[in-house]
Tab-separated table of C-alpha atoms and ligand atoms in Angstrom:
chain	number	residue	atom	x	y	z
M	1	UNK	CA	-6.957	6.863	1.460
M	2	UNK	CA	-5.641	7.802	4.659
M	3	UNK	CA	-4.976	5.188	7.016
M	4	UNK	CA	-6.171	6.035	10.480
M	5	UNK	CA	-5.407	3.894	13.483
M	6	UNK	CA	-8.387	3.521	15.834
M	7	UNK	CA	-7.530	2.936	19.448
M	8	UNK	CA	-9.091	-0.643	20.267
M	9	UNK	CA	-11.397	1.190	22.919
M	10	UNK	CA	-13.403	2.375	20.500
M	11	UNK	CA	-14.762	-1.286	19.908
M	12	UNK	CA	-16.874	-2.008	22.764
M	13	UNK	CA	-18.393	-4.952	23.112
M	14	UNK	CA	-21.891	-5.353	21.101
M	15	UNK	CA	-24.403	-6.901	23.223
M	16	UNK	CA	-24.887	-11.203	22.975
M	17	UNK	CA	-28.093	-11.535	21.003
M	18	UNK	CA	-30.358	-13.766	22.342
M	19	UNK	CA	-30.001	-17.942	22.170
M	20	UNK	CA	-32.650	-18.302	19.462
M	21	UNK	CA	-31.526	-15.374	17.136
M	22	UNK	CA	-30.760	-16.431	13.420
M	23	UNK	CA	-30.451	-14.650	10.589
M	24	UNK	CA	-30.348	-16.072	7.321
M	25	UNK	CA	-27.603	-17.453	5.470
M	26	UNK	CA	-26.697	-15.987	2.404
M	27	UNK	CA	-25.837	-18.591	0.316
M	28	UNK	CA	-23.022	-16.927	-2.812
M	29	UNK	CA	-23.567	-17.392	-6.266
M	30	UNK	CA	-19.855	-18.139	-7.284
M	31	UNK	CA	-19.796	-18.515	-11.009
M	32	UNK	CA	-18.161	-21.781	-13.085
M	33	UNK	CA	-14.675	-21.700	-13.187
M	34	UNK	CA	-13.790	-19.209	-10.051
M	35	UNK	CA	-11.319	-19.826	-7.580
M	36	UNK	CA	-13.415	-21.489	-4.257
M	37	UNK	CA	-10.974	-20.040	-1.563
M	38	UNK	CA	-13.317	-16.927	0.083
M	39	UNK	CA	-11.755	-14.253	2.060
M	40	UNK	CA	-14.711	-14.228	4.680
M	41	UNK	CA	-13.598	-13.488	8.395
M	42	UNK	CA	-14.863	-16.420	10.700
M	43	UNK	CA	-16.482	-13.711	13.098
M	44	UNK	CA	-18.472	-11.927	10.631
M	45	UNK	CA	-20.490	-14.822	8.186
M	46	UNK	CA	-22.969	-13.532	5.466
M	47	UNK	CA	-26.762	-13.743	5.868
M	48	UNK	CA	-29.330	-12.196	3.995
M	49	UNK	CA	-30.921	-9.750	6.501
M	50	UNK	CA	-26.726	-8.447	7.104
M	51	UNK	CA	-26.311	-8.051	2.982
M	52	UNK	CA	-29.580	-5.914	2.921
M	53	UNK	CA	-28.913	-3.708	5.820
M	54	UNK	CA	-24.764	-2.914	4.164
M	55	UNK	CA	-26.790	-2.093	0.733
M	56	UNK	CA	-28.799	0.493	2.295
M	57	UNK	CA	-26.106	1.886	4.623
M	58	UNK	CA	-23.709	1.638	1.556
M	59	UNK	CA	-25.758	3.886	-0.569
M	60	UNK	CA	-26.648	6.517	2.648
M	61	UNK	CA	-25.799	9.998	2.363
M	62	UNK	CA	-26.235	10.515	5.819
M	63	UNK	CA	-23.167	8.586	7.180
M	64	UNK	CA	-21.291	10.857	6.050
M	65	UNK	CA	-19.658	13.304	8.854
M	66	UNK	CA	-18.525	16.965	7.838
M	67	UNK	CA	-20.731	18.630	5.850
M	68	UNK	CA	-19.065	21.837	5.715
M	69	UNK	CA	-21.366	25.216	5.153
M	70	UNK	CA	-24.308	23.062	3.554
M	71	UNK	CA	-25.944	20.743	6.505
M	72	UNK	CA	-27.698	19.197	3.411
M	73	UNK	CA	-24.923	17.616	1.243
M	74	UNK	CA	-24.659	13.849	1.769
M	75	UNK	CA	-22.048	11.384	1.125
M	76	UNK	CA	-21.914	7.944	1.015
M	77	UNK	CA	-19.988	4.827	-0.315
M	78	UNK	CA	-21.837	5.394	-3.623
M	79	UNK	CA	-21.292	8.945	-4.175
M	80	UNK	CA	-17.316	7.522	-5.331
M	81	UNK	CA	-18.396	3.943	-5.995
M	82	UNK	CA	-20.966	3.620	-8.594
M	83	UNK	CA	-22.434	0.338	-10.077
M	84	UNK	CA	-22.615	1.101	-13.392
M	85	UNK	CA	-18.784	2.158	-13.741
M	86	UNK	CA	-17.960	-1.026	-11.911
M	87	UNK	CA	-17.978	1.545	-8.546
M	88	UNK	CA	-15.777	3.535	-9.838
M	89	UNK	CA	-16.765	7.107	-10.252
M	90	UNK	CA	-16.238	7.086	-14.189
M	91	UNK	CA	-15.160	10.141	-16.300
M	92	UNK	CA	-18.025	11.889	-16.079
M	93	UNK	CA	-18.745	12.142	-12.446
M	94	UNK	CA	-20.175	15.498	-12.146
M	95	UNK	CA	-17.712	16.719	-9.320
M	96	UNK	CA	-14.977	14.466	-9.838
M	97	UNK	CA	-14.355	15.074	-13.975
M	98	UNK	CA	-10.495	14.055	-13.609
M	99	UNK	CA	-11.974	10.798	-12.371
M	100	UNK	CA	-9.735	11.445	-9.414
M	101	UNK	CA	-12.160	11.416	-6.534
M	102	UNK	CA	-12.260	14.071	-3.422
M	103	UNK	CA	-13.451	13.508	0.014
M	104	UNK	CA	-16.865	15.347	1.575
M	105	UNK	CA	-14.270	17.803	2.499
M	106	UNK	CA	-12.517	18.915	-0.781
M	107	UNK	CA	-9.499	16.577	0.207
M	108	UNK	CA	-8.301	14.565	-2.948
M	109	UNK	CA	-7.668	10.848	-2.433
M	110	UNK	CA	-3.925	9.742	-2.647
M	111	UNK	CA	-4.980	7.114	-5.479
M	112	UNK	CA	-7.783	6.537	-8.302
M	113	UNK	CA	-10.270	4.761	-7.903
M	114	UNK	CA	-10.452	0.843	-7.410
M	115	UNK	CA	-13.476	-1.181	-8.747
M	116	UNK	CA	-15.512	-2.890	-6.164
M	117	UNK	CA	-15.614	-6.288	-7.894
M	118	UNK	CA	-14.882	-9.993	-7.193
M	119	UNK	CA	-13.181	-8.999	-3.987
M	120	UNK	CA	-14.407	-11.838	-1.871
M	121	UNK	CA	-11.922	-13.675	-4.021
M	122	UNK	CA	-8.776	-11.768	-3.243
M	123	UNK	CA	-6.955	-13.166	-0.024
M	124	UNK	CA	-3.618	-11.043	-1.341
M	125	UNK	CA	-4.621	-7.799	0.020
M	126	UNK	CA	-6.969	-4.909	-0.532
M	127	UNK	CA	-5.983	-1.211	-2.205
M	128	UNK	CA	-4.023	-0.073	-4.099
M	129	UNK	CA	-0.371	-1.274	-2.528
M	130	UNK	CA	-2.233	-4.052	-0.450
M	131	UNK	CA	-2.170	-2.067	2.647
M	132	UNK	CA	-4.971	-4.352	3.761
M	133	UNK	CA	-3.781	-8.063	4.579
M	134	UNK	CA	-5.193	-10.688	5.932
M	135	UNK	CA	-2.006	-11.582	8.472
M	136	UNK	CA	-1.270	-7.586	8.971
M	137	UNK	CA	-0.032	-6.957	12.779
M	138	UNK	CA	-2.609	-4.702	13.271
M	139	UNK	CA	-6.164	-5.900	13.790
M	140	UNK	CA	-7.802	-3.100	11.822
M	141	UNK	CA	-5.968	-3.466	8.770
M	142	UNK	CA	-7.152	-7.017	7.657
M	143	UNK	CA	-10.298	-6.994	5.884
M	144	UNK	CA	-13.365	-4.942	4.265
M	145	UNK	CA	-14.893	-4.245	7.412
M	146	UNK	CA	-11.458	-2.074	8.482
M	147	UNK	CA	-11.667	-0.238	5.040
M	148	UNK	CA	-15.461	0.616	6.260
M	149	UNK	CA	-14.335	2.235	9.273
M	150	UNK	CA	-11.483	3.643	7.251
M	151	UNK	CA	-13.759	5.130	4.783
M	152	UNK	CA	-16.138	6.707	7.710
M	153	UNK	CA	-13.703	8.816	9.147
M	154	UNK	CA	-10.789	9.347	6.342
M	155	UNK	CA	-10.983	13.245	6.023
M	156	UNK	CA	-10.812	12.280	2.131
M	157	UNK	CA	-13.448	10.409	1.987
M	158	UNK	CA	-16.534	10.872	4.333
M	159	UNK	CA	-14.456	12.225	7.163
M	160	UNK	CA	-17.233	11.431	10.307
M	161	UNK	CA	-16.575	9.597	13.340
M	162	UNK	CA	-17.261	5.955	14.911
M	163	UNK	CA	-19.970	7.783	17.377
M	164	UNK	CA	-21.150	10.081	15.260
M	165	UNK	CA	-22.061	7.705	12.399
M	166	UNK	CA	-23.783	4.939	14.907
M	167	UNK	CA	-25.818	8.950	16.335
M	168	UNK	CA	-27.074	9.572	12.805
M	169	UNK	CA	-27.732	5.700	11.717
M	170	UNK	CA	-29.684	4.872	15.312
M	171	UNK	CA	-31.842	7.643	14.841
M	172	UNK	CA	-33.082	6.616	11.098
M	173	UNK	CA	-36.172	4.441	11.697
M	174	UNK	CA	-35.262	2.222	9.049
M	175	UNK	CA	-32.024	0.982	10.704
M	176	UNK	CA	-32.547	-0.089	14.549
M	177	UNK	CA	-34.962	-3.306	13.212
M	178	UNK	CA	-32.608	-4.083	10.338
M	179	UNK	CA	-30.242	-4.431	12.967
M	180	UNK	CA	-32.339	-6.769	15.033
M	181	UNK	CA	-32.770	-8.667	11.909
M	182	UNK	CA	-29.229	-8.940	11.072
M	183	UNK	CA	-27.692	-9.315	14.223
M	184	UNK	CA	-30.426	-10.047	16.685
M	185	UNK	CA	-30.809	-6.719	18.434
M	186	UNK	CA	-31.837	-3.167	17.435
M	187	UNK	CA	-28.272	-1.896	18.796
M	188	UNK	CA	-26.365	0.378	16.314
M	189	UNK	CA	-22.590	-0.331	16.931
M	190	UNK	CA	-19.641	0.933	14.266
M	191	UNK	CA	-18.304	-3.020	13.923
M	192	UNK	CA	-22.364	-3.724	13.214
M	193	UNK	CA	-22.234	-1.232	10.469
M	194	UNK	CA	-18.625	-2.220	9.465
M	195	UNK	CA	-19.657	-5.781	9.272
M	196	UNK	CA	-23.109	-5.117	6.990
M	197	UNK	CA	-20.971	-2.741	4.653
M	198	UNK	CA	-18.651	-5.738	4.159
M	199	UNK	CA	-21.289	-8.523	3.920
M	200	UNK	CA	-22.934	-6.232	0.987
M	201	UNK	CA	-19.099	-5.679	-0.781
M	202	UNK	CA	-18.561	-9.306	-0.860
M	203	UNK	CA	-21.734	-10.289	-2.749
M	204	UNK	CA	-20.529	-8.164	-5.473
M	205	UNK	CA	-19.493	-10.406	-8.182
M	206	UNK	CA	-19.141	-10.500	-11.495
M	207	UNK	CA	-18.758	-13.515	-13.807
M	208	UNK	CA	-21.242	-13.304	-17.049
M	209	UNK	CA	-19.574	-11.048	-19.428
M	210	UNK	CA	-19.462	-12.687	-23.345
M	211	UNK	CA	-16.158	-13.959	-22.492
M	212	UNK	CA	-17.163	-15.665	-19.682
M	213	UNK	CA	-20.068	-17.198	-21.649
M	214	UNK	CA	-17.275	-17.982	-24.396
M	215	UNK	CA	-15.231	-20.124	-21.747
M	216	UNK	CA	-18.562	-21.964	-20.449
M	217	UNK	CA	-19.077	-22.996	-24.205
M	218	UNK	CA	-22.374	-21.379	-24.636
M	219	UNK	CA	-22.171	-18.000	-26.392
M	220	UNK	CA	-19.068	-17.373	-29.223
M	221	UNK	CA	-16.433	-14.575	-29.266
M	222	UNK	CA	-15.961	-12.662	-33.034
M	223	UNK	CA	-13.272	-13.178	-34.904
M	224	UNK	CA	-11.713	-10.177	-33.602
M	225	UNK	CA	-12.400	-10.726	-30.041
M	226	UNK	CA	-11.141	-14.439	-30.177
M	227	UNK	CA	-7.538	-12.760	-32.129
M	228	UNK	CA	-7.727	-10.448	-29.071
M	229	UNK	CA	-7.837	-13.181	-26.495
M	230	UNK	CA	-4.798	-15.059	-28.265
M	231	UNK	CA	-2.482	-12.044	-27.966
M	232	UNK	CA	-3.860	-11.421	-24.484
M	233	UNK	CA	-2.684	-15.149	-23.301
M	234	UNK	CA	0.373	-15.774	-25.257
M	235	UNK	CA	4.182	-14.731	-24.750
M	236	UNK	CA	4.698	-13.651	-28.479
M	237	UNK	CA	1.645	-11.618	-28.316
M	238	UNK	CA	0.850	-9.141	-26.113
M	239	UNK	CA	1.851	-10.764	-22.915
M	240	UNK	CA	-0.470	-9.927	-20.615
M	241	UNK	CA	-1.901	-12.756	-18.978
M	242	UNK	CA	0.525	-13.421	-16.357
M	243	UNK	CA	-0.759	-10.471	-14.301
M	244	UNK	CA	-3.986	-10.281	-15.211
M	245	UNK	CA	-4.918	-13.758	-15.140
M	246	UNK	CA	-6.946	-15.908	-17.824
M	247	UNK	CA	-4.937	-18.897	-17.768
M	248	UNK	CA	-7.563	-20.199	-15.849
M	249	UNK	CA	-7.804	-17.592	-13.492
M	250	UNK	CA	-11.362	-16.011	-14.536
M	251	UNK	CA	-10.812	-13.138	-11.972
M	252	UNK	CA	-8.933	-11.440	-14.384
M	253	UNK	CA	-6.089	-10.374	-12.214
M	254	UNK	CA	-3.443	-12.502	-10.350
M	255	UNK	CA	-4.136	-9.843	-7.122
M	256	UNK	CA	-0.594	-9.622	-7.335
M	257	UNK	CA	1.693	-6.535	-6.984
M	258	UNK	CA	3.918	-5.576	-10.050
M	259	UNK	CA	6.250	-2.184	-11.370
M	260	UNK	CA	4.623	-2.536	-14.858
M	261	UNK	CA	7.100	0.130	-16.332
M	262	UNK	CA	4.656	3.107	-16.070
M	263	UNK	CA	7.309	5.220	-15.087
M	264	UNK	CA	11.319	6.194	-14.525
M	265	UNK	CA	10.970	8.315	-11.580
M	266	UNK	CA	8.428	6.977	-8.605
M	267	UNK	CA	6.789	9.692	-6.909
M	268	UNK	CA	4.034	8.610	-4.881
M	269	UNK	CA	4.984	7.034	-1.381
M	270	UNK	CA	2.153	4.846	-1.283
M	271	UNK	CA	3.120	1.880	-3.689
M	272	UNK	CA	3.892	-1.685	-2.930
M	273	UNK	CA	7.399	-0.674	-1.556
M	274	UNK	CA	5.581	1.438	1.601
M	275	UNK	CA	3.919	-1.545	2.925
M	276	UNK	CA	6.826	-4.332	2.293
M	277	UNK	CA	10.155	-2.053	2.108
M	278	UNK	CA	11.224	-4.772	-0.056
M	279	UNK	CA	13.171	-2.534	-2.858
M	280	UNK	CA	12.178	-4.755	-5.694
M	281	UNK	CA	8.440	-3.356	-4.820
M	282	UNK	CA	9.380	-0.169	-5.425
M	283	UNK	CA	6.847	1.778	-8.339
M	284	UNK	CA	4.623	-1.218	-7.529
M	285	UNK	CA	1.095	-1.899	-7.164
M	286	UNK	CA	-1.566	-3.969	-7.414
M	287	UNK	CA	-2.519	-5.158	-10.810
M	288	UNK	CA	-6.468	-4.835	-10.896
M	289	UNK	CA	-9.126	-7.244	-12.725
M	290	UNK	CA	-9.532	-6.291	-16.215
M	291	UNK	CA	-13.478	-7.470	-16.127
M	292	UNK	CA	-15.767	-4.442	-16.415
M	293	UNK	CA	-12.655	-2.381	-17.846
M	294	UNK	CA	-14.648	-0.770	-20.576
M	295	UNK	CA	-16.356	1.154	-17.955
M	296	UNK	CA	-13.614	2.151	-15.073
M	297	UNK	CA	-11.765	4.614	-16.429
M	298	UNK	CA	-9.352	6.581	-16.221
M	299	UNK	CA	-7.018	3.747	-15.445
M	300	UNK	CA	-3.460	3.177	-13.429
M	301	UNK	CA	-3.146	4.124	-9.700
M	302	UNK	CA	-2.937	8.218	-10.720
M	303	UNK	CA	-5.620	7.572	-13.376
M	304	UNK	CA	-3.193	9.305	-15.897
M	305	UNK	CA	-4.630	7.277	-18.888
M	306	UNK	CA	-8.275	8.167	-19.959
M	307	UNK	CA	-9.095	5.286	-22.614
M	308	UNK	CA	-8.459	1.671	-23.239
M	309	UNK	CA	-6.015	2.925	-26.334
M	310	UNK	CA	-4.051	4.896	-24.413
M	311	UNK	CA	-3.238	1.606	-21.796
M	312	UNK	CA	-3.049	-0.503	-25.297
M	313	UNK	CA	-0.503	2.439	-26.599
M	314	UNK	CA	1.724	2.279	-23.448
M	315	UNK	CA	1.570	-1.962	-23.445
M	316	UNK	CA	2.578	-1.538	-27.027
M	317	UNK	CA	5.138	0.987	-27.406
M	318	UNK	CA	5.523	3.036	-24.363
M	319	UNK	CA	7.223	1.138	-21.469
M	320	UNK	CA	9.679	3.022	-18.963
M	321	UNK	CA	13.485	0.487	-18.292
M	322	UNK	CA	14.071	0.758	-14.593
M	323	UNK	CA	15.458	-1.761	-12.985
M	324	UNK	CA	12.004	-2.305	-10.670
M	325	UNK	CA	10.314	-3.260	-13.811
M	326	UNK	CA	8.636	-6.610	-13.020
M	327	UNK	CA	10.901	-9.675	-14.517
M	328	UNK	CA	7.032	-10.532	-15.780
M	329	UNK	CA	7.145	-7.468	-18.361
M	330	UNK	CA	8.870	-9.694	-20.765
M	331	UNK	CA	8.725	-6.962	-23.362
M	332	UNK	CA	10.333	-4.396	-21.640
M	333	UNK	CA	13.557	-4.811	-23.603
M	334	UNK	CA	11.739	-3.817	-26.915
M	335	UNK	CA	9.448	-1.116	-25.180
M	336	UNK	CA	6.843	-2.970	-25.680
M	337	UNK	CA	4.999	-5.114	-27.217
M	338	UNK	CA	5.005	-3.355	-30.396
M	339	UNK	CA	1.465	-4.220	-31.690
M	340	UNK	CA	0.516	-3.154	-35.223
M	341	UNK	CA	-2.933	-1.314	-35.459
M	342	UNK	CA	-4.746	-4.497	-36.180
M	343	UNK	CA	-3.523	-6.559	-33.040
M	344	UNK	CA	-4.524	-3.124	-30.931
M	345	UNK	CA	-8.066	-3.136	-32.587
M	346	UNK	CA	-8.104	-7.654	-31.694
M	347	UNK	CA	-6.881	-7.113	-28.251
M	348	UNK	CA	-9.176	-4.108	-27.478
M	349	UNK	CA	-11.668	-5.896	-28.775
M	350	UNK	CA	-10.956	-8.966	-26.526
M	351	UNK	CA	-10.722	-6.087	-23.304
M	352	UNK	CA	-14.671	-5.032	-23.939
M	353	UNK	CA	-15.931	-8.501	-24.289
M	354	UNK	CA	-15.072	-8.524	-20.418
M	355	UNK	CA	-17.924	-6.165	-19.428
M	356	UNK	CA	-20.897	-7.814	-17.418
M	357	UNK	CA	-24.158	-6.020	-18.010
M	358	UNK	CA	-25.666	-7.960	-15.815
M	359	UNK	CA	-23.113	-7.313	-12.730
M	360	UNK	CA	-23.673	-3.306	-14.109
M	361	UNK	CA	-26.960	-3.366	-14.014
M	362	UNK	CA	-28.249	-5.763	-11.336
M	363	UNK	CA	-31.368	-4.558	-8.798
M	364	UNK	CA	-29.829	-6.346	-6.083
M	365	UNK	CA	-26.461	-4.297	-6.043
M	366	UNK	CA	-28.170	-0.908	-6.946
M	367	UNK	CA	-29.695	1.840	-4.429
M	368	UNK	CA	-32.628	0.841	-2.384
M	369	UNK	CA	-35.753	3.121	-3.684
M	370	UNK	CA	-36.229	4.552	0.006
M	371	UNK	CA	-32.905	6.213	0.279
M	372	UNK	CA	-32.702	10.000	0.430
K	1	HEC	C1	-14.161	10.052	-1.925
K	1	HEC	C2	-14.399	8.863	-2.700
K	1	HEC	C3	-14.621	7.548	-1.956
K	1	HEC	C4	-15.592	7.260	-1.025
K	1	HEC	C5	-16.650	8.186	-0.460
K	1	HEC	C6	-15.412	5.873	-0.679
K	1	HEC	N1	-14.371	5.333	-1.384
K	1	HEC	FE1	-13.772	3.393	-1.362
K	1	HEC	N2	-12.160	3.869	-2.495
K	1	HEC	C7	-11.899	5.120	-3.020
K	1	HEC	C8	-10.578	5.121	-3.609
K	1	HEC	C9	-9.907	6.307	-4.274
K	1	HEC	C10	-10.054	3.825	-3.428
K	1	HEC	C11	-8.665	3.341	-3.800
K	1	HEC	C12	-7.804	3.678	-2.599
K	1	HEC	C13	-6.392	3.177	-2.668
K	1	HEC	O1	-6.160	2.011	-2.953
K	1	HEC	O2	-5.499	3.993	-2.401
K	1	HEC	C14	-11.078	3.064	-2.721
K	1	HEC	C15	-10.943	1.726	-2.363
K	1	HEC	C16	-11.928	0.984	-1.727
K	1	HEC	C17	-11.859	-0.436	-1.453
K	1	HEC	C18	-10.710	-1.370	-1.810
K	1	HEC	C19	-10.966	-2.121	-3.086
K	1	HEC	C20	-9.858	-3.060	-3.440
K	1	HEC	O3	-10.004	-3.843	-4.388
K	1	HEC	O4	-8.794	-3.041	-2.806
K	1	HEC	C21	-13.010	-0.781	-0.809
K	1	HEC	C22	-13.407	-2.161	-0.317
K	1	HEC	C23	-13.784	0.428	-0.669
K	1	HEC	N3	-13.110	1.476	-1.253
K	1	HEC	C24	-14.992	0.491	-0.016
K	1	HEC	C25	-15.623	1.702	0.325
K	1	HEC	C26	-16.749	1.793	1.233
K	1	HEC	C27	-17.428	0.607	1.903
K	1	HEC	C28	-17.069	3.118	1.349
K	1	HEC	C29	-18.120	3.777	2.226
K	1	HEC	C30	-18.058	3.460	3.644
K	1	HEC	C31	-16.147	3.844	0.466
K	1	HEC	N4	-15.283	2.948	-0.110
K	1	HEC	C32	-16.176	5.211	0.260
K	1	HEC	C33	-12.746	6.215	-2.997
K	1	HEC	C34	-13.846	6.336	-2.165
K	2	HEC	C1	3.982	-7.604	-15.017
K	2	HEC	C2	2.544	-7.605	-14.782
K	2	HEC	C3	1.643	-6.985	-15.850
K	2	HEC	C4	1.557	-7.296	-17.182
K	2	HEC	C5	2.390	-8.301	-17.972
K	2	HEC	C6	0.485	-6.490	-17.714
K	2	HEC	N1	-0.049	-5.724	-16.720
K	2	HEC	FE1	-1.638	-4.451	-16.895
K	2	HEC	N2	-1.323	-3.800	-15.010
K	2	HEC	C7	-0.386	-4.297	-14.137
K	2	HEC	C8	-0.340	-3.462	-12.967
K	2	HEC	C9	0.566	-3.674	-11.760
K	2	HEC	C10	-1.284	-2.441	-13.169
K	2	HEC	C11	-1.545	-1.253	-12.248
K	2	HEC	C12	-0.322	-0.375	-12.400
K	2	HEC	C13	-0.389	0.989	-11.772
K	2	HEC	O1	-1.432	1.593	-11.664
K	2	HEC	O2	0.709	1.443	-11.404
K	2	HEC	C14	-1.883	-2.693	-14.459
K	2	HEC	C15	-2.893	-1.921	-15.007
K	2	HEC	C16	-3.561	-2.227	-16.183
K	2	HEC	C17	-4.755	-1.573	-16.649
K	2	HEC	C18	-5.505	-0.469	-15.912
K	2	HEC	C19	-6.385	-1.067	-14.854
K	2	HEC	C20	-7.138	-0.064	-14.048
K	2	HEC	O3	-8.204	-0.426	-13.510
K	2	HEC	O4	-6.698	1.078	-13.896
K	2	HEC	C21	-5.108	-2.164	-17.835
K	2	HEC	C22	-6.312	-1.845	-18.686
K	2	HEC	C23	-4.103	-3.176	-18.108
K	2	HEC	N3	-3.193	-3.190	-17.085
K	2	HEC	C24	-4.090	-3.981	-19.229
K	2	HEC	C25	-3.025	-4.798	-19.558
K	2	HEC	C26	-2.847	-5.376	-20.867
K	2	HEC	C27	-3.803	-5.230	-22.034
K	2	HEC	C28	-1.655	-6.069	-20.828
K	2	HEC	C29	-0.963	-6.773	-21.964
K	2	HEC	C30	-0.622	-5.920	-23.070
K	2	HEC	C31	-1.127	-5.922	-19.486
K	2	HEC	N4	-1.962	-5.132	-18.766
K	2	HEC	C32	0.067	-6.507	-19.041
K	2	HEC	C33	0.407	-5.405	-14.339
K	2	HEC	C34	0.632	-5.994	-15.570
């Protein structure tokens, strides 16, 4: 994703709706077990009417900007990020069959994809290398709402621009009364649309897979699964839980930033390293939840692995020394984990029991039947 800086002109002021306006709270669903700390901005609190109105501008082909020699070709939010590969855009995306996505203009994105899950819970930071911080100096780079406006005008993504996407959405007749419902006037403004977008990205959670129905006590994980799980959380097995949580973390990722020995020579400038210039962060990046990982491949930053045995293979027997390697990849010494065939059948067994069929297939995160 490229990072564009908007010049703080460009957010006017929106007008003051009036004294009586309110719009529903949306009250979140957050599942047994999860963390409680939210990463919700104080000026931008959910409500019902604001979740609707980021859903439908979320799945709209008509925010997009460029639309090269075919005025008809749409793209929105969805067109990379779809629910039933945990928006991703899966394997078999019919433009995007690397699984390595391209903007409206042909441009590829610097990274794979990310999964749009659980991220109301992650106060660490958002992409890839965590470009997106809560604290970060710059005002646009703290939350979901930047990564909307980033995602607008990125010329590998939907490459528009603030006043052209507030032209097209205004003159929609769907939008200017979902605006008065959501924020008390019919006014279109890019941090309204920023704001919705967000609101809608942080009801997106998932927490009812069989494993998560396993740790509540009501549903049981096979024999194979349950083998899968020990290995997952233990040091003499395969070691993985430190990073990607379990230990009571049901997020399934710490949200941390590790060099998980993927490789021995680190090409891409966008890892951890670019955002803290801390050398140990160098080949680093953000380790991302394992829930819903049956259905998000390919997997790693470049997407270079296609299928959960491939990842299991590398865990197992494939690890790169350098010394960025994360002091967490205990098993580096070894080159792995080695795993016989069995404990790779238990653990990838243990992976799949993480998919959420409800979260996958739920009306209320899906495209709104009035959509082009
Ligand atoms: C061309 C495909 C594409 C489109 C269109 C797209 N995205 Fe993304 N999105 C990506 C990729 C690739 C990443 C990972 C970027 C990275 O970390 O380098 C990503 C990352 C994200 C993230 C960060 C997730 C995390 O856990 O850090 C959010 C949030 C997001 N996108 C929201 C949106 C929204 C909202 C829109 C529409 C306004 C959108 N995206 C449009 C490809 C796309
Ligand atoms: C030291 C921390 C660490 C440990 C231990 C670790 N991982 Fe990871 N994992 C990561 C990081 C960081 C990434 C992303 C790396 C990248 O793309 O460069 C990742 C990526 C993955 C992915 C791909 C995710 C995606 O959406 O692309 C899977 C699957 C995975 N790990 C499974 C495991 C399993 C199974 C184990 C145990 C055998 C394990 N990991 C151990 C840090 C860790």
């Amino acid at each position: 994703m490229i990072l564009v800086l908007i010049v703080s002109t460009l957010s006017c002021n929106p007008p003051t709706p009036s004294e009586e306006f309110k719009a529903t709270p949306y009250e979140l669903q957050i599942p047994k077990y999860f963390p409680t700390l939210l990463n919700i901005p104080d000026d931008n609190p959910m409500t019902v009417e604001g979740v609707k109105l980021g859903r439908y501008l979320f799945y709209d082909g008509r925010l997009r900007g460029y639309s090269g020699d075919n005025p008809d070709s749409l793209m929105s939010c969805a067109t990379c990020h779809i629910q039933e590969y945990g928006f991703e855009c899966g394997l078999d995306h019919p433009k995007y069959t690397d699984g390595h996505p391209y903007g409206i203009k042909g441009k590829h994105t610097t990274h794979s994809m990310l999964p749009l899950i659980n991220l109301v819970f992650n106060n660490k930071g958002y992409f890839w290398n965590g470009s997106v911080y809560n604290e970060h100096p710059n005002p646009q780079m703290r939350n979901i709402e930047d990564i909307v406006l980033m995602a607008i005008v990125a010329e590998d993504e939907m490459f528009s621009t603030p006043e052209r996407a507030v032209k097209t959405i205004e003159n929609i007749s769907i939008y200017p009364p979902m605006f008065k419902a959501a924020f008390g006037t019919e006014e279109v403004t890019i941090e309204r649309i920023q704001k919705a977008i967000a609101q809608f990205m942080r009801t997106l959670i998932s927490g009812n897979s069989k494993f998560d129905r396993y740790i509540r006590g009501i549903e049981q994980l096979s024999p194979d699964e349950l083998a899968g799980f020990v290995l997952f959380t233990t040091e003499e097995g395969a070691d993985c839980f430190h990073c990607h949580g379990s230990d009571g973390n049901l997020l399934m990722t710490t949200n941390d930033f590790y060099n998980n020995a993927l490789d021995s020579v680190f090409t891409n400038l966008q890892d951890r390293y670019s955002v803290t210039q801390n050398p140990s962060d160098i080949g680093a990046f953000r380790a991302p939840t394992l829930r819903n990982i049956e259905v998000t491949a390919p997997y790693m930053f470049d997407g270079r692995f296609k299928t959960l045995d491939e990842v299991i293979d590398f865990y197992s027997e494939g690890l790169h020394y350098t010394p960025y390697v994360h002091p967490l990849m205990h098993k580096i010494a070894d080159g792995g984990a080695m795993l016989t065939p069995r404990q790779k059948r238990q653990l990838k067994a243990f992976l799949l029991s993480l998919t959420d069929h409800e979260f996958l297939n739920n009306p209320e995160f899906s495209k709104p039947d009035n959509l082009p």
